[in-house]
Tab-separated table of C-alpha atoms in Angstrom:
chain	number	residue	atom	x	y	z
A	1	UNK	CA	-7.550	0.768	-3.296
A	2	UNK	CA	-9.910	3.023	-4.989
A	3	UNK	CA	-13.730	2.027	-4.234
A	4	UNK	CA	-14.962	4.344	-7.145
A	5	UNK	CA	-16.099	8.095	-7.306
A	6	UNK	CA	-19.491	9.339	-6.154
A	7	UNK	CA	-21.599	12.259	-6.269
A	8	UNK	CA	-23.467	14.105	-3.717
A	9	UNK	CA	-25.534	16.879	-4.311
A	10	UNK	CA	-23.354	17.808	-7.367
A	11	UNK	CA	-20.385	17.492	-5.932
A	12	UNK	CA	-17.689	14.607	-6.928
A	13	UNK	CA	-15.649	12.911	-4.296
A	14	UNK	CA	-12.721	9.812	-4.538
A	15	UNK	CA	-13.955	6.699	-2.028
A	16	UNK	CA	-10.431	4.821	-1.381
A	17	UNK	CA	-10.507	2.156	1.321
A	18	UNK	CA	-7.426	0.390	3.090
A	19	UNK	CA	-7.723	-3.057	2.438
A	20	UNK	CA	-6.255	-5.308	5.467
A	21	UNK	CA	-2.873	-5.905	3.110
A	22	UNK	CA	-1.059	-2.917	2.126
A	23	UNK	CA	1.847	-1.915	0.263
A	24	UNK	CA	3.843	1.569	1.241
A	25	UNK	CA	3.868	3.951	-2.003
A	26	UNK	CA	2.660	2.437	-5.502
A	27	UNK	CA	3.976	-0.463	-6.317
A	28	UNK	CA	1.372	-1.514	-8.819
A	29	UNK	CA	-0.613	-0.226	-12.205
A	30	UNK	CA	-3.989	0.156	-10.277
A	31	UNK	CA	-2.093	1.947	-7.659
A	32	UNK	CA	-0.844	4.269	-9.503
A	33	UNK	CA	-3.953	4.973	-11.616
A	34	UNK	CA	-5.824	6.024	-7.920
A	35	UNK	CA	-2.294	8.016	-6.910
A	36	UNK	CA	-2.474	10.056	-10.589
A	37	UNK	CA	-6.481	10.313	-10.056
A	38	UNK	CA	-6.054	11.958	-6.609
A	39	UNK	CA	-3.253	13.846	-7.740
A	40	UNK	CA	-4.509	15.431	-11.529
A	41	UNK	CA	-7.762	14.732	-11.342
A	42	UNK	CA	-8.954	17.594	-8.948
A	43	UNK	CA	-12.210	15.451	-6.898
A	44	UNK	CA	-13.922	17.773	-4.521
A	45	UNK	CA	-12.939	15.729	-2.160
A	46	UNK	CA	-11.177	12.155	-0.917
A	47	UNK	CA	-12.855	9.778	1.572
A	48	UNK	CA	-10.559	7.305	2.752
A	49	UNK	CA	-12.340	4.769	5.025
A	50	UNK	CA	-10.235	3.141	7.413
A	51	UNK	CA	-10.855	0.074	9.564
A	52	UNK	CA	-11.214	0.779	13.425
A	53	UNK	CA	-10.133	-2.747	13.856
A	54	UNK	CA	-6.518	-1.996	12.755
A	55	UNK	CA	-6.521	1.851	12.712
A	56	UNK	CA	-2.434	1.897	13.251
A	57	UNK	CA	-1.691	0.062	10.132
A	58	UNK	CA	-4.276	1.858	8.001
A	59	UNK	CA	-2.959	5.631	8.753
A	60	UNK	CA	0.322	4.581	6.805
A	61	UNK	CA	-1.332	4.825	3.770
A	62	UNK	CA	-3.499	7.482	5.237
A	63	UNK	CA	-0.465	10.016	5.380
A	64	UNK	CA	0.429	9.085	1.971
A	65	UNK	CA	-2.546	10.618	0.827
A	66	UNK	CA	-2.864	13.348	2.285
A	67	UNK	CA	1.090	14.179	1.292
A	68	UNK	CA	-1.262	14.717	-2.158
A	69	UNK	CA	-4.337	15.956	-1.854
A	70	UNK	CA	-5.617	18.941	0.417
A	71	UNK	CA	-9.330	17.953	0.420
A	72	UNK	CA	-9.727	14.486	2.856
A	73	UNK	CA	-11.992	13.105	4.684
A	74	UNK	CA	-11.141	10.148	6.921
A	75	UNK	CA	-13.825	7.520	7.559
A	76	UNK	CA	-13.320	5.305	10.227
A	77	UNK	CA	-15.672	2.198	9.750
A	78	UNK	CA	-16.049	-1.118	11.995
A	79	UNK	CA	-16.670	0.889	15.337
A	80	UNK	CA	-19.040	-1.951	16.183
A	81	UNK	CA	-16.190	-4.139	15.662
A	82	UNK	CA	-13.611	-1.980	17.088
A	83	UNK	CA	-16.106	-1.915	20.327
A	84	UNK	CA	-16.288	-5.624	20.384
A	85	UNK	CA	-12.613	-6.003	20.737
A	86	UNK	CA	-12.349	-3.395	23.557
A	87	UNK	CA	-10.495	-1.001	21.265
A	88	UNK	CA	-11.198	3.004	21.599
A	89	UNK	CA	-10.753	5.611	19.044
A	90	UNK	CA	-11.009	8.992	19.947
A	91	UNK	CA	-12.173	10.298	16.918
A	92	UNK	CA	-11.716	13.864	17.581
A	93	UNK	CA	-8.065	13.757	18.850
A	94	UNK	CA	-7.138	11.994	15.866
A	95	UNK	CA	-8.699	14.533	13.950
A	96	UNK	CA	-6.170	17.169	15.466
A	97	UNK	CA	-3.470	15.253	14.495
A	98	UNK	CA	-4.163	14.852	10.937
A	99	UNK	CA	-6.122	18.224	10.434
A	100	UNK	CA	-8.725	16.428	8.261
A	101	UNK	CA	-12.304	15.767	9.616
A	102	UNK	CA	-12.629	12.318	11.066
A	103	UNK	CA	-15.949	10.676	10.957
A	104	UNK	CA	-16.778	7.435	12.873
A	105	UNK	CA	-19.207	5.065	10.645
A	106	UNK	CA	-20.918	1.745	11.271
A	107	UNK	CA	-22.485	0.514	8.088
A	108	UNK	CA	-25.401	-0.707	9.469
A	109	UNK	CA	-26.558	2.610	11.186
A	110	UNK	CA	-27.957	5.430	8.591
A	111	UNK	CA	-27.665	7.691	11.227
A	112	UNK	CA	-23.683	7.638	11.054
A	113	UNK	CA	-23.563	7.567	7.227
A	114	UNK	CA	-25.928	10.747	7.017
A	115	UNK	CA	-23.267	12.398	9.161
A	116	UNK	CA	-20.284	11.191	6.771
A	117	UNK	CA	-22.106	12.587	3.712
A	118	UNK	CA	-22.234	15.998	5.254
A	119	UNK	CA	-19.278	16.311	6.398
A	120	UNK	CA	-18.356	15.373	2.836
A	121	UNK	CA	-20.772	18.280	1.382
A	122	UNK	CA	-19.293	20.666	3.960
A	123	UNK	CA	-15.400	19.762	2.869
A	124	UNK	CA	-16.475	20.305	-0.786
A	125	UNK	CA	-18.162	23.369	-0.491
A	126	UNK	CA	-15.598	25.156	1.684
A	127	UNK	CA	-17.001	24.881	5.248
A	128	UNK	CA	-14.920	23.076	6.614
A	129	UNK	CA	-11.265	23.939	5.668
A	130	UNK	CA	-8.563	21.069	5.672
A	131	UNK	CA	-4.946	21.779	7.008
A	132	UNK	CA	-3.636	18.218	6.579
A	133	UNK	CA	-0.729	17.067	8.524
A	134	UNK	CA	2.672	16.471	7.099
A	135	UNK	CA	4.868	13.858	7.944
A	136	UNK	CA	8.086	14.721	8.836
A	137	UNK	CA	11.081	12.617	7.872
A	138	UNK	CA	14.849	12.714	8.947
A	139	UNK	CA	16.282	16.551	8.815
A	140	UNK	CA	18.561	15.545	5.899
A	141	UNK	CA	15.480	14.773	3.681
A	142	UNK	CA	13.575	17.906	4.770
A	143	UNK	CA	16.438	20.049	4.006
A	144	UNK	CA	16.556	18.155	0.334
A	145	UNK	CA	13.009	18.658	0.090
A	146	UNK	CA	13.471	22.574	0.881
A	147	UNK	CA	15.845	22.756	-1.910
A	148	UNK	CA	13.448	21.027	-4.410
A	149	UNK	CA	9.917	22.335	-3.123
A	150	UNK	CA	11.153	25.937	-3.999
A	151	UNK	CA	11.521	25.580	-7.618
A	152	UNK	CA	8.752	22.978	-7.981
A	153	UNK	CA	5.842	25.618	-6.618
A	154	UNK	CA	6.752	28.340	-8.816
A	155	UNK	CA	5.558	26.052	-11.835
A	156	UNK	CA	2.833	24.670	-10.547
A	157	UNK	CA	-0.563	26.035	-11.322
A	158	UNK	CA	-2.035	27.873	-8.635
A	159	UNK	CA	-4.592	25.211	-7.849
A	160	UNK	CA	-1.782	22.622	-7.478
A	161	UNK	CA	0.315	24.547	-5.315
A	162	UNK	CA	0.224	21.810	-2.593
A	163	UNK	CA	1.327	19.074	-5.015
A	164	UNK	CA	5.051	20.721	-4.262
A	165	UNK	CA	6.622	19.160	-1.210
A	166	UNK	CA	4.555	15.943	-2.931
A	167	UNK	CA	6.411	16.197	-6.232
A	168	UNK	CA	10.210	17.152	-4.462
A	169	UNK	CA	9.686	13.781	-2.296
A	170	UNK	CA	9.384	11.786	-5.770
A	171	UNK	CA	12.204	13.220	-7.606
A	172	UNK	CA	14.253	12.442	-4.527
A	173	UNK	CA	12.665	8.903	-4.967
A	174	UNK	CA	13.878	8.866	-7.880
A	175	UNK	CA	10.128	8.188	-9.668
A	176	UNK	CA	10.228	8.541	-12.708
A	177	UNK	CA	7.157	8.074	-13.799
A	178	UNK	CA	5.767	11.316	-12.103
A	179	UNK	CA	7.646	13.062	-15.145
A	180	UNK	CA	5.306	12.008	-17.820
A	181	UNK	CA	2.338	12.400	-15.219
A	182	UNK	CA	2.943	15.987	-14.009
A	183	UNK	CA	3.738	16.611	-17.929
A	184	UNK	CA	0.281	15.065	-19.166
A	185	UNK	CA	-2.152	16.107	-16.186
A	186	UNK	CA	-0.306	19.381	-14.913
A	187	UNK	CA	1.197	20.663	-18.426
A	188	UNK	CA	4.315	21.412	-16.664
A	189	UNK	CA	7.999	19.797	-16.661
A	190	UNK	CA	9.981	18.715	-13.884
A	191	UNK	CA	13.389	18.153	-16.109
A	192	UNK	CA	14.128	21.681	-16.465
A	193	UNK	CA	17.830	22.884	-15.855
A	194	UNK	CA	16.978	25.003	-12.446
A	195	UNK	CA	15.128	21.707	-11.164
A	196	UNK	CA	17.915	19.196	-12.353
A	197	UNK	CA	20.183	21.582	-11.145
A	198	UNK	CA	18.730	21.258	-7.383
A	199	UNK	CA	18.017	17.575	-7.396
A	200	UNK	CA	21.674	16.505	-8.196
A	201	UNK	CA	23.000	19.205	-5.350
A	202	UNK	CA	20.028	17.095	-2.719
A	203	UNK	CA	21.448	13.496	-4.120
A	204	UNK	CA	24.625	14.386	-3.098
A	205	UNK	CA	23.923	16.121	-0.136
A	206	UNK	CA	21.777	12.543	0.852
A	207	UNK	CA	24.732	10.475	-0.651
A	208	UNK	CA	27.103	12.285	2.066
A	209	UNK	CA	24.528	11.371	4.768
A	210	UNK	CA	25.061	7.643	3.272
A	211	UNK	CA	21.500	7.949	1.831
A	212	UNK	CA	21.296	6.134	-1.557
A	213	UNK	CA	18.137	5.918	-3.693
A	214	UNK	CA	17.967	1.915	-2.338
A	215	UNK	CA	17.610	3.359	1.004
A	216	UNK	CA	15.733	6.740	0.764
A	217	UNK	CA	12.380	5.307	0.432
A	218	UNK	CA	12.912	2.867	3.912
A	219	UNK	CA	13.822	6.162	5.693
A	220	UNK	CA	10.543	7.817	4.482
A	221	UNK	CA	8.580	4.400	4.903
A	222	UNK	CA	10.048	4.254	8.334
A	223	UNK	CA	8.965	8.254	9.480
A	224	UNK	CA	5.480	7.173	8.023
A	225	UNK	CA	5.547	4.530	9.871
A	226	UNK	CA	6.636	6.053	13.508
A	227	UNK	CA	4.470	8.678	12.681
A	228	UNK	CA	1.378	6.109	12.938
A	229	UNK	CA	2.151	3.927	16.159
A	230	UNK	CA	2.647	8.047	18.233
A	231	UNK	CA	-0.828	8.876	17.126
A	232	UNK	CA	-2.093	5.313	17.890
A	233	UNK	CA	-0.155	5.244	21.114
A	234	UNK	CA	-2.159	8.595	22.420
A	235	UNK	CA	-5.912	8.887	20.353
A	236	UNK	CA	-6.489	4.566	20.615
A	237	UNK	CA	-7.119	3.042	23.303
A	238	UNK	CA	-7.128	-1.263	23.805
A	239	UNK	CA	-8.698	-2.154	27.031
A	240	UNK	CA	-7.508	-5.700	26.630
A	241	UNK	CA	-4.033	-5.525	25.729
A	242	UNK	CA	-4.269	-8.802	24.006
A	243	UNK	CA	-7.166	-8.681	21.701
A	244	UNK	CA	-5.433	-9.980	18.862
A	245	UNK	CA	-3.337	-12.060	20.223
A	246	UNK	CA	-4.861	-14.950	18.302
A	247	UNK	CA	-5.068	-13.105	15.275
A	248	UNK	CA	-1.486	-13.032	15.161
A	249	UNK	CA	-0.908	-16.933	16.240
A	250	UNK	CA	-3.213	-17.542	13.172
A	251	UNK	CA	-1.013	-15.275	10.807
A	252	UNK	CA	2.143	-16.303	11.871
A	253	UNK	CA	0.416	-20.060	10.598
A	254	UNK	CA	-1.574	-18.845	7.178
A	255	UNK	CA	1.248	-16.499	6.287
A	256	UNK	CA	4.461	-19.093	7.240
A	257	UNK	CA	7.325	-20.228	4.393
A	258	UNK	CA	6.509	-23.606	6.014
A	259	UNK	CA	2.337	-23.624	6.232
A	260	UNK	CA	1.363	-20.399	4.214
A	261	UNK	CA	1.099	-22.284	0.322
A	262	UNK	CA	0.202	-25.882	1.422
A	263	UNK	CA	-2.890	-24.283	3.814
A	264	UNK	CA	-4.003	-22.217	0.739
A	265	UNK	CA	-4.006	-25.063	-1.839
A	266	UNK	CA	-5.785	-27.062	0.920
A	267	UNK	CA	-8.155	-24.325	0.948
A	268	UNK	CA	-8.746	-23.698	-2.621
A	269	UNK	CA	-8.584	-27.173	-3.249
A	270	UNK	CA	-11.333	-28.185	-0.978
A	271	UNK	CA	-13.698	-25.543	-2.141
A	272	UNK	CA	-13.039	-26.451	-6.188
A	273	UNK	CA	-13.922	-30.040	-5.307
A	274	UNK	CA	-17.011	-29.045	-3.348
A	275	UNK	CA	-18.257	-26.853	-6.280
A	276	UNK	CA	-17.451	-29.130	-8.923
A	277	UNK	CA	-18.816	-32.674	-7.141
A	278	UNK	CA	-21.319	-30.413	-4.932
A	279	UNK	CA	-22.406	-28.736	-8.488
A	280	UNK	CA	-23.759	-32.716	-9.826
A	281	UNK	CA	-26.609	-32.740	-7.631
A	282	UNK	CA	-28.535	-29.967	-8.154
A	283	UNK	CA	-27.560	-29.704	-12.289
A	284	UNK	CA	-29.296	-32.662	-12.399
A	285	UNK	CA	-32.681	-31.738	-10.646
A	286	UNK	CA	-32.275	-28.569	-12.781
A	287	UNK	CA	-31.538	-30.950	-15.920
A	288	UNK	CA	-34.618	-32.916	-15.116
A	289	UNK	CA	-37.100	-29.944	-14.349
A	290	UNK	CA	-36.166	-28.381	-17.335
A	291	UNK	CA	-36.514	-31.195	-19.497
A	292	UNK	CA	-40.167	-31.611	-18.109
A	293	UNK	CA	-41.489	-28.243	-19.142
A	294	UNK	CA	-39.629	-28.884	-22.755
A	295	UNK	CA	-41.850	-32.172	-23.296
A	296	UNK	CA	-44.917	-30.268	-22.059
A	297	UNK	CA	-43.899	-27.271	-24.601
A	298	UNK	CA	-43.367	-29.708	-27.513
A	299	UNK	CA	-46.814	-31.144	-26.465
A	300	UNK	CA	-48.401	-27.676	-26.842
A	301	UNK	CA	-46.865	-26.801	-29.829
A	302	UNK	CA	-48.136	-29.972	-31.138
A	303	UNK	CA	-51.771	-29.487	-29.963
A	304	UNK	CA	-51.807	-26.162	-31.637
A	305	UNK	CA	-50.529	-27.490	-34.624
A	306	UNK	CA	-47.604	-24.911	-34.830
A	307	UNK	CA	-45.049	-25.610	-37.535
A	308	UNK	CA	-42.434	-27.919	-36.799
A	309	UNK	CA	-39.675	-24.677	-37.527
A	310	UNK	CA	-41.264	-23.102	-34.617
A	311	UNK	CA	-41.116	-25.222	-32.653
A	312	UNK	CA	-37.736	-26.112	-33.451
A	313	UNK	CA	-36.516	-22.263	-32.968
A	314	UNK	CA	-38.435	-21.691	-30.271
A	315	UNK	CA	-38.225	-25.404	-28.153
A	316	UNK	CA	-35.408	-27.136	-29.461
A	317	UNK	CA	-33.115	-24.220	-29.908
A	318	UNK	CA	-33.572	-20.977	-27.356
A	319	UNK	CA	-35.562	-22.630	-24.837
A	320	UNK	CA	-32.917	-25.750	-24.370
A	321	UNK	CA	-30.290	-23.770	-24.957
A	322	UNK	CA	-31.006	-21.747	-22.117
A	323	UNK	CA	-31.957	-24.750	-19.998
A	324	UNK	CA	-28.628	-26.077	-20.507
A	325	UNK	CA	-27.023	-23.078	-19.527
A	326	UNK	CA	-29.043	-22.507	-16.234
A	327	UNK	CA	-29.012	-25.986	-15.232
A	328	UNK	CA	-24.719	-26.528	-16.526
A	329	UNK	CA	-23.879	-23.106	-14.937
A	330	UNK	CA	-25.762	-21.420	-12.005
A	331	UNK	CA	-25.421	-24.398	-9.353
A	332	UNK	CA	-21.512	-24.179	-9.431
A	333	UNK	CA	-21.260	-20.423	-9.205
A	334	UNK	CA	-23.639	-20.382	-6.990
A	335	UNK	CA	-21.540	-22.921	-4.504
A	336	UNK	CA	-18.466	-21.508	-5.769
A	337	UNK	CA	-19.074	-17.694	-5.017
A	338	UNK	CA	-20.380	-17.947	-1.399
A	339	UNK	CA	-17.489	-19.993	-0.362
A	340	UNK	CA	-15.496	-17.733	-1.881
A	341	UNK	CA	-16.885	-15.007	-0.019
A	342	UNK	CA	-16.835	-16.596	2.626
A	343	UNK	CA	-12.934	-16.807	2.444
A	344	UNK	CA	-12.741	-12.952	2.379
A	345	UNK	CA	-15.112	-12.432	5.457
A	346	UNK	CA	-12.882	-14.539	7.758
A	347	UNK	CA	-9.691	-12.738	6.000
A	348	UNK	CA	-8.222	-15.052	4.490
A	349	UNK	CA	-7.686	-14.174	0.695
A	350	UNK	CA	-5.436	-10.991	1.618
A	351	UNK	CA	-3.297	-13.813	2.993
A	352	UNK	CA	-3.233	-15.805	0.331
A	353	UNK	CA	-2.132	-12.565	-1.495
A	354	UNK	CA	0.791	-11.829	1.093
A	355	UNK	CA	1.854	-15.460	0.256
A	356	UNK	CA	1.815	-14.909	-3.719
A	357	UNK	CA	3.455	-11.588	-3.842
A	358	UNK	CA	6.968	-12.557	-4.328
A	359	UNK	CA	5.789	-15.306	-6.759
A	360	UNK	CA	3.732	-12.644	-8.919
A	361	UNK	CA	6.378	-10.090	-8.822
A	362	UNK	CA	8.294	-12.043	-10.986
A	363	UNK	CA	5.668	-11.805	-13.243
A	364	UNK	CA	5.656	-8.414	-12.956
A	365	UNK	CA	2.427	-7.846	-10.644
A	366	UNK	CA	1.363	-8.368	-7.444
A	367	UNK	CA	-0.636	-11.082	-5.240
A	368	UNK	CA	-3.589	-9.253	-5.479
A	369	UNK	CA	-4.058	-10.464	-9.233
A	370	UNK	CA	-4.031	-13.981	-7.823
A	371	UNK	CA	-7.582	-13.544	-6.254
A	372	UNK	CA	-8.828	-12.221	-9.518
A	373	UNK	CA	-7.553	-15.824	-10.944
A	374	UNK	CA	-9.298	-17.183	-8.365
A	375	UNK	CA	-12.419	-15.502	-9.138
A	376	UNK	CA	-11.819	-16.701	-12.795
A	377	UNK	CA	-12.370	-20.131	-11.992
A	378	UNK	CA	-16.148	-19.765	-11.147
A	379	UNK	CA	-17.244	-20.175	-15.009
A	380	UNK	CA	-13.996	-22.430	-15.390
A	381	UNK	CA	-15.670	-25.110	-12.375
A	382	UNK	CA	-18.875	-25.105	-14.476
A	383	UNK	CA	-16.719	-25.734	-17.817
A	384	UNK	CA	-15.788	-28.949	-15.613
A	385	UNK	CA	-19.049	-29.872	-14.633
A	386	UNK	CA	-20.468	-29.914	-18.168
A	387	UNK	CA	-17.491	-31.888	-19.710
């Protein structure tokens, strides 16, 4: 997901990091709001930072991007971590294969992030050149895509030349939504009669090849995919071949038809109870500490003989108020968000998102918006507390 966009000596670049869950393509709103921003609108360049921990799975997404945007730089964080777990990434072979820079980064060490940022300055300004690698899927689609990219480039503005092959893959996808978006940001059409004519001749030539629009985007996913575990197999290196083999005992648990939803309202549950009983204790010693300074404040007002409407405004109504608030509110966030936090450090709430996805499509989003839910309930545990 998109981390936001940044500026470094007057140059703008797109920070998009690969959360531990993923989903192929864009499947969701905020998805597609990063795709169309990388797409239309033109950063100088896009850092994608990767973690070294689980570098296979991160490059699917990583080829994605760079199917639409010429200007990437791959960040590959976690090397301390990566090290830990006797994993080895050889930063410059994996470089070759992508033909984007590829920076190694551990957040701790200035040292690596000064590097990142000029490598960043030196992609925006030209020095370095990026030839990105495509993937390349089954020889039926490439020969649709030839048929497509063809007619697609000689619309395009000459700045968004590379968009082409991009643009063929989606109308063969059968997106859409890319219509209206190459329309708004691009001020071109894809619907015209020459492109129309092309895309039906590549949908049948697919539907010969018993490729249907159900299972076009499983053949890409799957090239992607392949593409990933070669370059793993030959620039990563795992001197203990079973470094996450726990990991994967405790995901086959957490993530389970059987264990995956009673775990997580275990989970949840025990942390609401702890901030909402945990929160009584020190409300109260807030309660009380407050309400000592307000009887010495009354006592002052009175020695000075203010007026009692002063005193009211000032005691009785902004001072109290904002006792009660402090004293009602901070302790529970301030149990509630740690634990929380806590949660995502061990990696546990993309779980709990892998578990709600199929609920939440229903609903027409994703699992992801159950952690903002989650989040929600911080100010709703302190609601309880003060009822």
């Amino acid at each position: 997901m998109p981390l936001g966009t940044c500026s470094y000596n007057d140059k703008n670049f797109l920070l998009v990091d690969i959360p531990g869950t993923y989903s192929l393509m864009s499947n969701s709103q905020e998805e597609e709001i990063a795709r169309d921003y990388i797409c239309f609108g033109n950063p100088d360049a896009t850092v994608v930072i990767l973690d070294a921990t689980c570098i296979e799975k991160n490059l699917n997404l990583v080829f994605q991007i760079l199917e639409i945007t010429d200007k990437v730089v791959v960040c590959v964080n976690l090397l301390d971590e990566a090290k830990k777990k006797g994993i080895t990434i050889d930063l410059e072979k994996l470089s070759n294969y992508l033909g984007v820079p590829v920076v190694g980064t551990i957040a701790r060490k200035q040292k690596t992030l000064k590097k990142l940022l000029s490598v960043i300055y030196d992609v925006t300004c030209g020095k370095i050149i990026c030839h990105p690698k495509k993937v390349k899927y089954l020889p039926i689609i490439e020969d649709c895509i030839l048929m497509l990219e063809p007619e697609i480039y000689k619309i395009l503005p000459n700045n968004r030349k590379y968009l082409s092959r991009w643009l063929s893959l989606k109308l063969l996808d059968g997106n859409t939504q890319i219509l209206s978006s190459s329309e708004k940001f691009l001020g071109i059409k894809l619907s015209s009669d020459n492109i129309n004519l092309k895309l039906e001749e590549a949908k049948k030539l697919l539907k010969r090849n018993d490729i249907s629009n159900n299972n076009l985007r499983d053949k890409m996913v799957s090239a992607i995919v392949i593409t990933a575990e070669d370059i793993c197999n030959d620039a990563v290196q795992y001197s203990r071949s079973c470094y996450n083999n726990i990991e994967r005992k405790v995901d086959k648990i957490l993530t389970s038809k059987t264990f995956g939803i009673p775990i997580m309202i275990l989970f949840l549950g025990v942390i609401f109870w702890l901030t909402i009983t945990g929160a009584n204790y020190p409300s109260k010693l807030l309660s009380d500490f407050f309400g000592y300074i307000q009887e010495q404040l009354i006592c002052f007002f009175e020695y000075i003989h203010a007026p009692s409407w002063i005193t009211g405004i000032l005691v009785e109504g902004m001072y109290q108020t904002l006792s009660w608030v402090v004293s009602v509110m901070l302790p529970p966030m301030a149990i509630f968000f740690p634990l929380f936090t806590i949660l995502e450090d061990l990696g546990y709430l993309p779980r709990i998102a892998f578990n709600l996805d199929n609920y939440f499509k229903k609903a027409c989003t994703t699992g992801k918006q159950a952690l903002t839910m989650c989040m929600g309930f911080g100010c709703n545990a302190a609601r309880c507390c003060w009822l």
